[in-house]
Coordinates of C-alpha atoms in Angstrom, one line a residue:
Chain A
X215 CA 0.0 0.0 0.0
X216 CA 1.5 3.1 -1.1
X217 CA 0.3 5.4 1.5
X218 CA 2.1 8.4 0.4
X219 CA -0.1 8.2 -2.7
X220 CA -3.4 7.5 -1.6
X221 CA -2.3 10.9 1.3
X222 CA -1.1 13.1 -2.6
X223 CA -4.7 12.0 -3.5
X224 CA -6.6 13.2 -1.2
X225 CA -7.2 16.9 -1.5
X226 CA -7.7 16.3 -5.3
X227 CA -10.7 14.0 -4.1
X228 CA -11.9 16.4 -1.5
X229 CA -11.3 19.0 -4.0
X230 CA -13.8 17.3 -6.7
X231 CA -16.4 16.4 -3.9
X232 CA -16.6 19.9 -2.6
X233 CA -17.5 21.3 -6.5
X234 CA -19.8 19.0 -6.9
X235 CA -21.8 20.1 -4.1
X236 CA -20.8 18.4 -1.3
X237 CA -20.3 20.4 2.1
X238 CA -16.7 20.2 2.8
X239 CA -17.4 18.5 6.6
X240 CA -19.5 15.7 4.2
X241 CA -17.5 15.4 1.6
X242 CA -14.5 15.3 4.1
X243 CA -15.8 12.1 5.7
X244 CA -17.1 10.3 2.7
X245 CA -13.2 10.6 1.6
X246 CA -12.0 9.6 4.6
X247 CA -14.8 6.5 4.2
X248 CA -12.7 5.7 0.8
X249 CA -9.6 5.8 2.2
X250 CA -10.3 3.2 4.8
X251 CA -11.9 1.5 1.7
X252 CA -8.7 1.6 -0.8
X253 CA -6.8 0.7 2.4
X254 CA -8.6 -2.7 2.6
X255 CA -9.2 -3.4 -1.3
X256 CA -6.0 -2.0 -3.3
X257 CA -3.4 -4.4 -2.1
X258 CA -5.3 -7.4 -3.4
X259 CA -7.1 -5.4 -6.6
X260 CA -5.0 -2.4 -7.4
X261 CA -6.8 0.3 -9.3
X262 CA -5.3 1.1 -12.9
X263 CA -6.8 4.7 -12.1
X264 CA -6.3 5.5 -8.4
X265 CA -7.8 9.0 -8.3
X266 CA -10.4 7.8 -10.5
X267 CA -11.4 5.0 -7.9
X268 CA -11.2 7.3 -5.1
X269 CA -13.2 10.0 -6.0
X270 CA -16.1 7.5 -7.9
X271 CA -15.9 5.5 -4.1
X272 CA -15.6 8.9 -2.2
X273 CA -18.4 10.2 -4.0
X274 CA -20.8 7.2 -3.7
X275 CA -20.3 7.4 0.1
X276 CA -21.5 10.5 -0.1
X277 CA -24.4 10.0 -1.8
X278 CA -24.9 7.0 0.3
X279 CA -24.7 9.4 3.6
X280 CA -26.9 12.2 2.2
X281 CA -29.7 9.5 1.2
X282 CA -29.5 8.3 4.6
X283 CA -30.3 11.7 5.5
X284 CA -34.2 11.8 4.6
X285 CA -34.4 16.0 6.3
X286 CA -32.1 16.3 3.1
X287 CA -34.2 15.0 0.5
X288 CA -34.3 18.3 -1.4
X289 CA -30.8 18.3 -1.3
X290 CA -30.5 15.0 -2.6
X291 CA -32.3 15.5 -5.7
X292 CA -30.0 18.6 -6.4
X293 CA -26.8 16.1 -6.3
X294 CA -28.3 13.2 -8.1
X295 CA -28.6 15.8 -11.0
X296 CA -24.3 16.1 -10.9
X297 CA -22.3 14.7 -13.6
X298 CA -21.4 11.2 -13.3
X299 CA -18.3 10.9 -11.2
X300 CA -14.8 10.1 -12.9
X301 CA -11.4 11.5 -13.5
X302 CA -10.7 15.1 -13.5
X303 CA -8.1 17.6 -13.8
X304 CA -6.9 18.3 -9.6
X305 CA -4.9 21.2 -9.8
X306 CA -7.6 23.8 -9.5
X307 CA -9.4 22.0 -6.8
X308 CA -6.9 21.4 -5.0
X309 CA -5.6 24.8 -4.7
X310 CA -8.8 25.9 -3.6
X311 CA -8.7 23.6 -1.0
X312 CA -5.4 25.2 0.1
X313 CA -7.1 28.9 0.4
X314 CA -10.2 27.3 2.5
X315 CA -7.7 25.5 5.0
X316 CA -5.9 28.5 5.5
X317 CA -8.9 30.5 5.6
X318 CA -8.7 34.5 7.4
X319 CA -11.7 33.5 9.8
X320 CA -9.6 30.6 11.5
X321 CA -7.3 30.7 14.2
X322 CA -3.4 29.4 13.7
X323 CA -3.7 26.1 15.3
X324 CA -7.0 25.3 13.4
X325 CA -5.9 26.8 10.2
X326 CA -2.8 24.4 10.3
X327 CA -4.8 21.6 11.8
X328 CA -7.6 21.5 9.3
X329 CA -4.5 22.1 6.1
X330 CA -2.9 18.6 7.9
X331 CA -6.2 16.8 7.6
X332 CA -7.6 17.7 4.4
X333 CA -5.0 19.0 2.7
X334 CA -2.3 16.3 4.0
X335 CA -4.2 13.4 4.7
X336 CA -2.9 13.0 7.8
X337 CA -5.2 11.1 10.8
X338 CA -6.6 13.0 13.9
X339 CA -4.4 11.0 15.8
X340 CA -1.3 11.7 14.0
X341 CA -1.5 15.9 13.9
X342 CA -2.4 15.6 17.8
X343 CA 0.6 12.9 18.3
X344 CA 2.7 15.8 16.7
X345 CA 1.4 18.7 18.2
X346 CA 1.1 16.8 21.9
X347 CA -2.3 17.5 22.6
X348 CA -5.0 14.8 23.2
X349 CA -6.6 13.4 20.2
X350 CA -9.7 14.4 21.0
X351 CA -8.2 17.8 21.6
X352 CA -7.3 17.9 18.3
X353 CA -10.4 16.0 16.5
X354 CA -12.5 19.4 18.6
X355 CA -9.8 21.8 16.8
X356 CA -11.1 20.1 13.4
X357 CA -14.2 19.9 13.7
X358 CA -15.0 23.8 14.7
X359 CA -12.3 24.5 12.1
X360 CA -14.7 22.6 9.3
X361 CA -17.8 24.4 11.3
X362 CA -16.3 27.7 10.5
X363 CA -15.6 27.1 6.9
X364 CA -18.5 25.4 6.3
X365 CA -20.7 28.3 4.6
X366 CA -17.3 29.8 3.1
X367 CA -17.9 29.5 -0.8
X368 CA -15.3 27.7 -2.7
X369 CA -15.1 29.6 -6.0
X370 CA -13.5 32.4 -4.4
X371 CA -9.6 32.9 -4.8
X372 CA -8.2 33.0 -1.3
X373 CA -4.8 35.0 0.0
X374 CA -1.7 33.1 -0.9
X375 CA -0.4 35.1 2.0
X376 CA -2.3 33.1 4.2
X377 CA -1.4 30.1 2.6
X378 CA 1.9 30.5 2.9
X379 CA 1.9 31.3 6.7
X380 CA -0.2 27.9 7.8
X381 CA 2.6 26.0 5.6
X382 CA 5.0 27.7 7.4
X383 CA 3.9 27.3 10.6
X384 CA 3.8 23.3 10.2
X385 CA 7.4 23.5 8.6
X386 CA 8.2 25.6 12.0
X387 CA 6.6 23.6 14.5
X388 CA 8.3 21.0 16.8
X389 CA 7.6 17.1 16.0
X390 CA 7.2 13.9 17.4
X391 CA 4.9 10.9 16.8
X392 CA 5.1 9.3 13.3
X393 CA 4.8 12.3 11.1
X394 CA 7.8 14.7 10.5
X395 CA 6.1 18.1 10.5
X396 CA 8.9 19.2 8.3
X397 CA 9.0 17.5 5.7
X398 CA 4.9 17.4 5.4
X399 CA 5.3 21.2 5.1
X400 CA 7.8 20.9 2.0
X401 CA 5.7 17.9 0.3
X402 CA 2.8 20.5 0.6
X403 CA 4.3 23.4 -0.3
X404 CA 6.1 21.5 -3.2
X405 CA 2.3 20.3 -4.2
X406 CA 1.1 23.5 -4.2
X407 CA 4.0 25.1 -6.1
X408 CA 2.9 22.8 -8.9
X409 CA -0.5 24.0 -9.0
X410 CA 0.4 27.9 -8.4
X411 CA 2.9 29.7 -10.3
X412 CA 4.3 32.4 -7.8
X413 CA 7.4 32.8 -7.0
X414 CA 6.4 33.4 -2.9
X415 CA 5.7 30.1 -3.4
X416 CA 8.6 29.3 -4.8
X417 CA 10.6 31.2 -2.0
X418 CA 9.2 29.5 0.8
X419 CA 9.9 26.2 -0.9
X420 CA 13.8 27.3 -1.3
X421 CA 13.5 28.1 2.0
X422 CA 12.2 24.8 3.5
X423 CA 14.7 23.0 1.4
X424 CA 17.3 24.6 2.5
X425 CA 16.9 24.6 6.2
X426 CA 15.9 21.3 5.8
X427 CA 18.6 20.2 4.1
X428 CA 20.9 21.1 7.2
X429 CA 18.4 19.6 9.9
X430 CA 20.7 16.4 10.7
X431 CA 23.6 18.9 11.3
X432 CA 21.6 21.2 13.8
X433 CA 21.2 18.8 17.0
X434 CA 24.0 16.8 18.1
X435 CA 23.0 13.5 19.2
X436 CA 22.7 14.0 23.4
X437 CA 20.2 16.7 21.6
X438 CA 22.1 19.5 22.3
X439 CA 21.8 22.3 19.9
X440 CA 24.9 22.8 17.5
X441 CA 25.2 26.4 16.2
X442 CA 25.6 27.6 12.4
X443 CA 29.5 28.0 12.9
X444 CA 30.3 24.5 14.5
X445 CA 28.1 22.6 11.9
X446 CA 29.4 19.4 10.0
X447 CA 29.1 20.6 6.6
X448 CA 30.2 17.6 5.0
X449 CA 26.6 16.0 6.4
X450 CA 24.5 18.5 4.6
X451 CA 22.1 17.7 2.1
X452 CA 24.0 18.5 -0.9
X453 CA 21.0 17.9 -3.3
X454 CA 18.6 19.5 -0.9
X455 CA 20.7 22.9 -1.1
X456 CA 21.2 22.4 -5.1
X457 CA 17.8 21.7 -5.3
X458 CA 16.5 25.0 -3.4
X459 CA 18.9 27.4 -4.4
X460 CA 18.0 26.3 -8.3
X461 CA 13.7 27.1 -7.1
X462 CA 15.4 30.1 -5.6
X463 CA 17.3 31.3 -8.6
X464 CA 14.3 31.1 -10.9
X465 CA 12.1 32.9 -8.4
X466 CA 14.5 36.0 -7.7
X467 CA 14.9 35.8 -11.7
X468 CA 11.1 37.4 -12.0
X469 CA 12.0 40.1 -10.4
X470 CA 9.1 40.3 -8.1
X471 CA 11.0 40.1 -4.2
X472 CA 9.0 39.0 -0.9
X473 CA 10.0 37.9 2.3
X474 CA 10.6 34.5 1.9
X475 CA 12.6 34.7 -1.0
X476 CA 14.8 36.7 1.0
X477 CA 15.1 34.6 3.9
X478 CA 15.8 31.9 1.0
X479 CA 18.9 34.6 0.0
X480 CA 20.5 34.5 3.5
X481 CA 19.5 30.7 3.8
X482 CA 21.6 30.0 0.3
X483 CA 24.6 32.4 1.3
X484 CA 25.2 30.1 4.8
X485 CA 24.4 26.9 2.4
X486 CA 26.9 28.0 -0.3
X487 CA 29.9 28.7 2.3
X488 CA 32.5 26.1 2.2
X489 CA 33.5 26.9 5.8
X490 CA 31.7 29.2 8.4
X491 CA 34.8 31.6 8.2
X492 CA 33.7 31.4 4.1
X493 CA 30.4 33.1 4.6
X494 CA 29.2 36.7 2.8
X495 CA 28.3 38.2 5.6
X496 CA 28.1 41.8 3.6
X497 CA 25.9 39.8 1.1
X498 CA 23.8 38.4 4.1
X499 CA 23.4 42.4 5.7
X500 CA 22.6 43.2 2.3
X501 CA 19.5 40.9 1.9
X502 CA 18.3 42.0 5.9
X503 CA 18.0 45.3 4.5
X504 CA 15.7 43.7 2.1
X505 CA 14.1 42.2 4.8
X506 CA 14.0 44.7 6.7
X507 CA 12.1 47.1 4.3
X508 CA 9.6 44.3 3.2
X509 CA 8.7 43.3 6.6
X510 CA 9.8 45.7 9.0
X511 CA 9.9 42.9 11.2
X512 CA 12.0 43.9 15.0
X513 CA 13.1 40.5 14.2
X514 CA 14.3 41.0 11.2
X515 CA 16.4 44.0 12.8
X516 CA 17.9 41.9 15.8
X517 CA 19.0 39.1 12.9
X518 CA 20.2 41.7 11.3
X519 CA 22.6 43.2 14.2
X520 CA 24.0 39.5 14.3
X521 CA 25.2 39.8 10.8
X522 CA 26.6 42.9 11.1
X523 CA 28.8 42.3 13.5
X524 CA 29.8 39.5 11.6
X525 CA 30.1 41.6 8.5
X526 CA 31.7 45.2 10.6
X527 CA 32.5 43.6 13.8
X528 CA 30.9 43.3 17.3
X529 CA 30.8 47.3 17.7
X530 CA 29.3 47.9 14.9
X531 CA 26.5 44.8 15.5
X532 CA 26.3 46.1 19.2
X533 CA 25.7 49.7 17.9
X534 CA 22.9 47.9 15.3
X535 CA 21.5 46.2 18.2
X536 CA 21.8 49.6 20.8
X537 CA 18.9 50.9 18.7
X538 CA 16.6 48.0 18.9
X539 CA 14.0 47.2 22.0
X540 CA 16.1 45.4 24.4
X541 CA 12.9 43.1 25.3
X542 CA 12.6 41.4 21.6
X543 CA 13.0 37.6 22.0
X544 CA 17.3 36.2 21.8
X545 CA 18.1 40.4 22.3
X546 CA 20.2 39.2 25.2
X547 CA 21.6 36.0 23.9
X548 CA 22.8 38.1 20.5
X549 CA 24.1 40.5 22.6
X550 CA 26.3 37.6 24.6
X551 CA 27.7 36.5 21.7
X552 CA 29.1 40.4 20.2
X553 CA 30.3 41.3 23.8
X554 CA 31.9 37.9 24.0
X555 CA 33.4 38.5 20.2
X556 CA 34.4 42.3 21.8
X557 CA 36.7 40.2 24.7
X558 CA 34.4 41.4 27.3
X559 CA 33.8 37.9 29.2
X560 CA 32.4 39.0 32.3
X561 CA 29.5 40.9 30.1
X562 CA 29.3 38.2 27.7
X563 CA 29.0 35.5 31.0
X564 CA 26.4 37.7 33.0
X565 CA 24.1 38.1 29.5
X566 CA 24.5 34.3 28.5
X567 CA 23.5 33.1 31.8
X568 CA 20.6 36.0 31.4
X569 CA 19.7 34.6 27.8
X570 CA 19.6 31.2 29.2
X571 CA 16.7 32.2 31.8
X572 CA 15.2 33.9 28.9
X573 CA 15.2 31.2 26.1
X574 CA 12.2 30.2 24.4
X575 CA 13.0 25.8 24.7
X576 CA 15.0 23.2 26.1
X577 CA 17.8 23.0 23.6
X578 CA 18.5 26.9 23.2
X579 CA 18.4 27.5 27.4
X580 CA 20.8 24.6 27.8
X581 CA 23.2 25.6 24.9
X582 CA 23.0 29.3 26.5
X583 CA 23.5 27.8 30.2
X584 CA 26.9 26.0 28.3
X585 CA 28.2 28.9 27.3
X586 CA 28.1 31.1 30.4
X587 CA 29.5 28.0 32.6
X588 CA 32.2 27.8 29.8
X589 CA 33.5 31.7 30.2
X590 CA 32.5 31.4 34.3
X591 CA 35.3 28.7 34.1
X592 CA 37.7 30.7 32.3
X593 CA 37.8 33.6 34.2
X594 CA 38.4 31.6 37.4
Chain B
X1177 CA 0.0 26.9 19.7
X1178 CA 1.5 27.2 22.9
X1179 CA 1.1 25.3 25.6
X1180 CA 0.5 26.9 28.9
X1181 CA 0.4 25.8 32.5
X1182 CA -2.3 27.1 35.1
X1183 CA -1.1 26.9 38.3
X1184 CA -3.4 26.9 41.2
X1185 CA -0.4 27.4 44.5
X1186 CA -0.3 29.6 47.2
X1187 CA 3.1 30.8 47.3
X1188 CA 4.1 34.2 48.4
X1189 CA 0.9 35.3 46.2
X1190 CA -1.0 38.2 47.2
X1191 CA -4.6 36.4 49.3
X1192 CA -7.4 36.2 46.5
X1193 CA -9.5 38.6 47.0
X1194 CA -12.8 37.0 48.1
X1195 CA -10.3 34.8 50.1
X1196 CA -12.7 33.2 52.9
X1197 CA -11.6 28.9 53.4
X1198 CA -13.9 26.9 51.6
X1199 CA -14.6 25.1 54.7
X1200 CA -16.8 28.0 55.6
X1201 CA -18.9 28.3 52.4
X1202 CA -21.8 26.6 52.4
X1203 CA -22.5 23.1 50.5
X1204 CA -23.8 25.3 47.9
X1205 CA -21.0 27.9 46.9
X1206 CA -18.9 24.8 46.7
X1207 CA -21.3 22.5 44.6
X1208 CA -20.8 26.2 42.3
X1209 CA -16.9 26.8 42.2
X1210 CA -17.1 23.0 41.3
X1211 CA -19.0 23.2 38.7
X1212 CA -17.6 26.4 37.3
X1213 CA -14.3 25.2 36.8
X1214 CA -16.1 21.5 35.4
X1215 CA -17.6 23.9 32.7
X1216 CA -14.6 25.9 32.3
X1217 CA -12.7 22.2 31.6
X1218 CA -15.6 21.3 29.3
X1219 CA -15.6 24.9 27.2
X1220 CA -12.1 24.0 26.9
X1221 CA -12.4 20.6 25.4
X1222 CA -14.9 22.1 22.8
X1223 CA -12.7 24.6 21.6
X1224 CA -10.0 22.3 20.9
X1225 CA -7.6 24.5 23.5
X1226 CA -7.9 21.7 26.6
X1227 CA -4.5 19.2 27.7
X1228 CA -4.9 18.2 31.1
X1229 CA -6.2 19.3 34.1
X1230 CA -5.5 17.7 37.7
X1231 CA -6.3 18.2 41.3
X1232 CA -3.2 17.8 44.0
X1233 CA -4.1 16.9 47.7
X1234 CA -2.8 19.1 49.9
X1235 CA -0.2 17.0 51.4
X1236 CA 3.2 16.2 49.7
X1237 CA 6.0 14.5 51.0
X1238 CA 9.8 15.5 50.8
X1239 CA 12.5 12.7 49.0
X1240 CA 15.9 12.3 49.1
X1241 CA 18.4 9.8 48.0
X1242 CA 20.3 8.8 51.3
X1243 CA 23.7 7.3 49.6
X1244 CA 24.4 3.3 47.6
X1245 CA 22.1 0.5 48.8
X1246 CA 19.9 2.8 51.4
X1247 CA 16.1 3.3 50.8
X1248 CA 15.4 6.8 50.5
X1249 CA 15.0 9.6 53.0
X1250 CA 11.7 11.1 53.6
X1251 CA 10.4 13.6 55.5
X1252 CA 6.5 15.5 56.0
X1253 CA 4.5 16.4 55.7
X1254 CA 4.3 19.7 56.8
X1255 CA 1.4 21.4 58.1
X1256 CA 3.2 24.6 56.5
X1257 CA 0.7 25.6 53.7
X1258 CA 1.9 28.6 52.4
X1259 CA 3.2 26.6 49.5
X1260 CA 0.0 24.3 48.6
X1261 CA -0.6 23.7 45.1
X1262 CA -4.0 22.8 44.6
X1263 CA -4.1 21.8 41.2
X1264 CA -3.4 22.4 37.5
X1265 CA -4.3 22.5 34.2
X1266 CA -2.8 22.9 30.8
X1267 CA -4.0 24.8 27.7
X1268 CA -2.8 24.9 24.0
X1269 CA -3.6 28.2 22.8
X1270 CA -2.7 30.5 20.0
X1271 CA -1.4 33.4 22.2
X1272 CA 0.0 34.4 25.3
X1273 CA -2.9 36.9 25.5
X1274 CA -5.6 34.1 25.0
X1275 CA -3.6 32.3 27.7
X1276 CA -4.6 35.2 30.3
X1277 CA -7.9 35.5 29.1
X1278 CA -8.8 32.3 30.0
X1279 CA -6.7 32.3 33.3
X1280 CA -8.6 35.4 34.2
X1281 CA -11.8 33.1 33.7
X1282 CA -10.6 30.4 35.9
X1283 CA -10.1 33.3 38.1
X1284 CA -13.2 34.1 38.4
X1285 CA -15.0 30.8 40.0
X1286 CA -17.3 31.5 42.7
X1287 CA -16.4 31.3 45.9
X1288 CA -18.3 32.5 49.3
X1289 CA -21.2 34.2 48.6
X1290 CA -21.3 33.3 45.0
X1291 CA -18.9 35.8 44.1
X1292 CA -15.8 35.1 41.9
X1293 CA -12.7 34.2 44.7
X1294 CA -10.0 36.6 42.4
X1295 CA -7.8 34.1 42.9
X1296 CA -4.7 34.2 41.8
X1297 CA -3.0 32.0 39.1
X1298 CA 0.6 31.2 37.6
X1299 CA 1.1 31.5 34.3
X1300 CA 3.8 29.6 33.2
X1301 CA 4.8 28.7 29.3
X1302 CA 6.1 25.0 28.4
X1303 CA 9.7 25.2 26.9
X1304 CA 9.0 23.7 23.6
X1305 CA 11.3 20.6 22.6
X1306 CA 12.3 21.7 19.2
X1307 CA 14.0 25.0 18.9
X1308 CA 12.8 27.1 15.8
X1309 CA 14.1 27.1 12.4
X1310 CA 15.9 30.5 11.9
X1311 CA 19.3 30.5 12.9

């Protein structure tokens, strides 16, 4: 059973149900009715035509649920009129599947939640495994989420904006159970690239693949948190990088600059260095600017200090970061690390061991707790 | 999405301000509190933002490892109640400022004389596992 195909055929299936006429919490169900179906049948009686199957089955299960629904009977009469079921061209349906998962009225977690169901195929069980709620938690979170869409119509062309953000939220987000969050997010994003030509798109798929493709490098294996500098290079994932600084490449070529193609920029630059001493850091300040104007983002700024005292040296990144609000998030740990760079350890010690208080998770407060005991020791 | 934890302890916190023992409410002011934090639990579960929730008894008792091939040391409990932590619960929520919201709610439960107790309530973040991507 080839599960990642029957999970790259769902939306296309949910996609055809909902413009038919189907209501997407019904049309939802009567695919996830097929899927149990193709689960049980295909390995014995493989369809030549799996789409085909699964949106014929899908759609007789829904027809078999709205019959069964006799306060519908209006409403049954309407769908009986619908074309015959059978193979159709996905791409459009499924992008509007995309735009209703990601829809302005829901929250984050829903938006995300409902994009992993129906858009990923993924079970209840395995979005709450990775998001460590309780399943029934997370089936709640799905249900409203369909709830809310529910009277949203279908034809209308949703924000790619939006899009984007749910994708990039699940690329973002911590994982454990059976499903790597990541790499969901890039085999979405890389589905919807094919069905949406825009090269935002584009950038946040350079993006993924290029973080991604340095993911084995980032924790060492007692799950400590190795930084940029002290990276194995020679375990990144060569075609990964090749792969997203080509989508990159082509996207920057249209001339039409956002922010993730940006963040791709800066991504590429580390990617491309041979060593960490290798790195453009004038090229990197150069695309912050970018950033900077495009988003605005304090973020942005404090990321921004970092390289420049890469780029001009630790005054000049602690003048950078001097002008920024000193409660942003990492402020104290980035300012650690230039006063360090300056050869003020006592600074550098009291600010680390600040930072560590400070962080945000496990692996950063630990790795910041390291490096003020490692100056605390050097001093005495 | 972040997970949040709801501490109900008494430790070094200002008193709540309807802060008479709940021995000295009557049946009914406690059959309410119960039942407003129940519902508070259930609205939770409906909105997809409830973990866990859990009610600690009031006494705890002190461990310690007491050296190679000795049971360990224990000691308590201590009538000392000034740090009593009644009970928790967690939440999964899309913002910090959701996350007071609703502990304001839980604030609120009714206490003697069927008005809210004003208790007061930890907020505390979970550290995430996984740090975040941008480096």
């Amino acid at each position: 059973m080839d599960e990642a195909l029957l999970r790259s055929l769902t939306p296309a299936a949910l996609g055809i149900l909902v413009r038919r006429g189907a209501d997407f919490a019904a049309a939802e169900d009567a695919v996830q009715d097929a899927l149990v179906e193709a689960i049980r049948v295909w390995p014995g009686d493989p369809p030549r035509d799996p789409k085909g199957w699964l949106v014929t089955v899908a759609w007789r299960k829904f027809l078999d649920a709205t019959r069964a629904d006799t306060a519908r009977r209006r409403r049954e009469d309407r769908v009986d009129e619908e074309p015959a079921p059978g193979p159709a061209s996905s791409v459009d349906d499924t992008l509007q599947l995309y735009f209703l998962c990601a829809h302005p009225s829901l929250t984050p977690s829903s938006a995300v939640a409902l994009t992993l169901r129906a858009v990923g195929g993924l079970t209840t069980r395995q979005i709450a495994q990775a998001y460590l709620v309780p399943e029934a938690t997370m089936a709640q979170r799905i249900s409203r989420a369909k709830r809310t869409v529910a009277g949203v119509r279908f034809d209308q062309p949703g924000d790619v904006a939006t899009v984007l953000r749910v994708l990039y939220l699940v690329f973002n987000e911590g994982y454990s159970g059976d499903v790597d969050l990541a790499a969901e997010a890039i085999r979405l994003t890389r589905q919807l690239a094919t069905a949406i030509d825009h090269p935002e798109v584009a950038g946040l798929l350079a993006l993924m693949l290029l973080h991604h493709a340095r993911r084995a490098t980032r924790i060492a294996p007692d799950g400590s948190l190795v930084p940029l500098a002290e990276q194995d290079r020679g375990r990144w994932d060569t075609a990964s990088i090749a792969e997203g600084v080509e989508i990159l490449q082509a996207a920057l070529a249209r001339d039409r600059l956002g922010e993730f193609q940006a963040q791709a920029a800066i991504a590429a630059l580390h990617a491309d260095a041979p060593t960490a001493e290798e790195t453009d850091w004038v090229q990197i300040v150069e695309w912050y600017d970018e950033l900077v104007r495009l988003t605005g983002s304090p973020i942005v700024r404090l990321n921004r200090a970092v390289a420049v005292g890469e780029a001009d040296g630790p005054r000049a990144g602690l003048a950078a970061l001097a002008e920024l609000d000193d409660s942003l998030p990492r402020h104290t740990a980035v300012a650690a690390y230039l006063h360090e760079r300056d050869g003020d350890v006592a600074t550098a010690a009291r600010l680390y061991a600040d930072a560590a208080r400070k962080a945000p998770n496990l692996a950063e407060r630990d790795y910041l707790t390291r490096q003020a005991a490692r100056l605390n020791t050097r001093r005495t | 999405m972040a997970k949040y934890l709801l501490l109900k302890h008494y430790r070094g916190a200002p008193e709540a301000v309807n802060c008479e023992p709940m021995d000295q409410w009557t049946p009914e002011e406690i059959s309410a509190h119960v039942k407003y934090m129940q519902d508070f639990a259930a609205r939770l579960e409906e909105t997809g933002e409830f973990v866990d929730a859990q009610a600690l008894a009031p006494e705890g008792t002190f461990v310690r490892y007491d050296g190679e091939g000795r049971p360990p040391v224990t000691d308590g409990p201590f009538a000392e109640t000034k740090d009593l932590i009644a009970g928790w619960m967690v939440i999964d929520v899309d913002s910090y400022e959701r996350a007071v919201e609703l502990a304001g709610e839980l604030s609120a439960a009714p206490g003697a004389g069927g008005k809210p107790i004003h208790e007061w309530l930890e907020l505390r973040p979970f550290l995430r596992h996984e740090p975040a991507v941008t480096e």
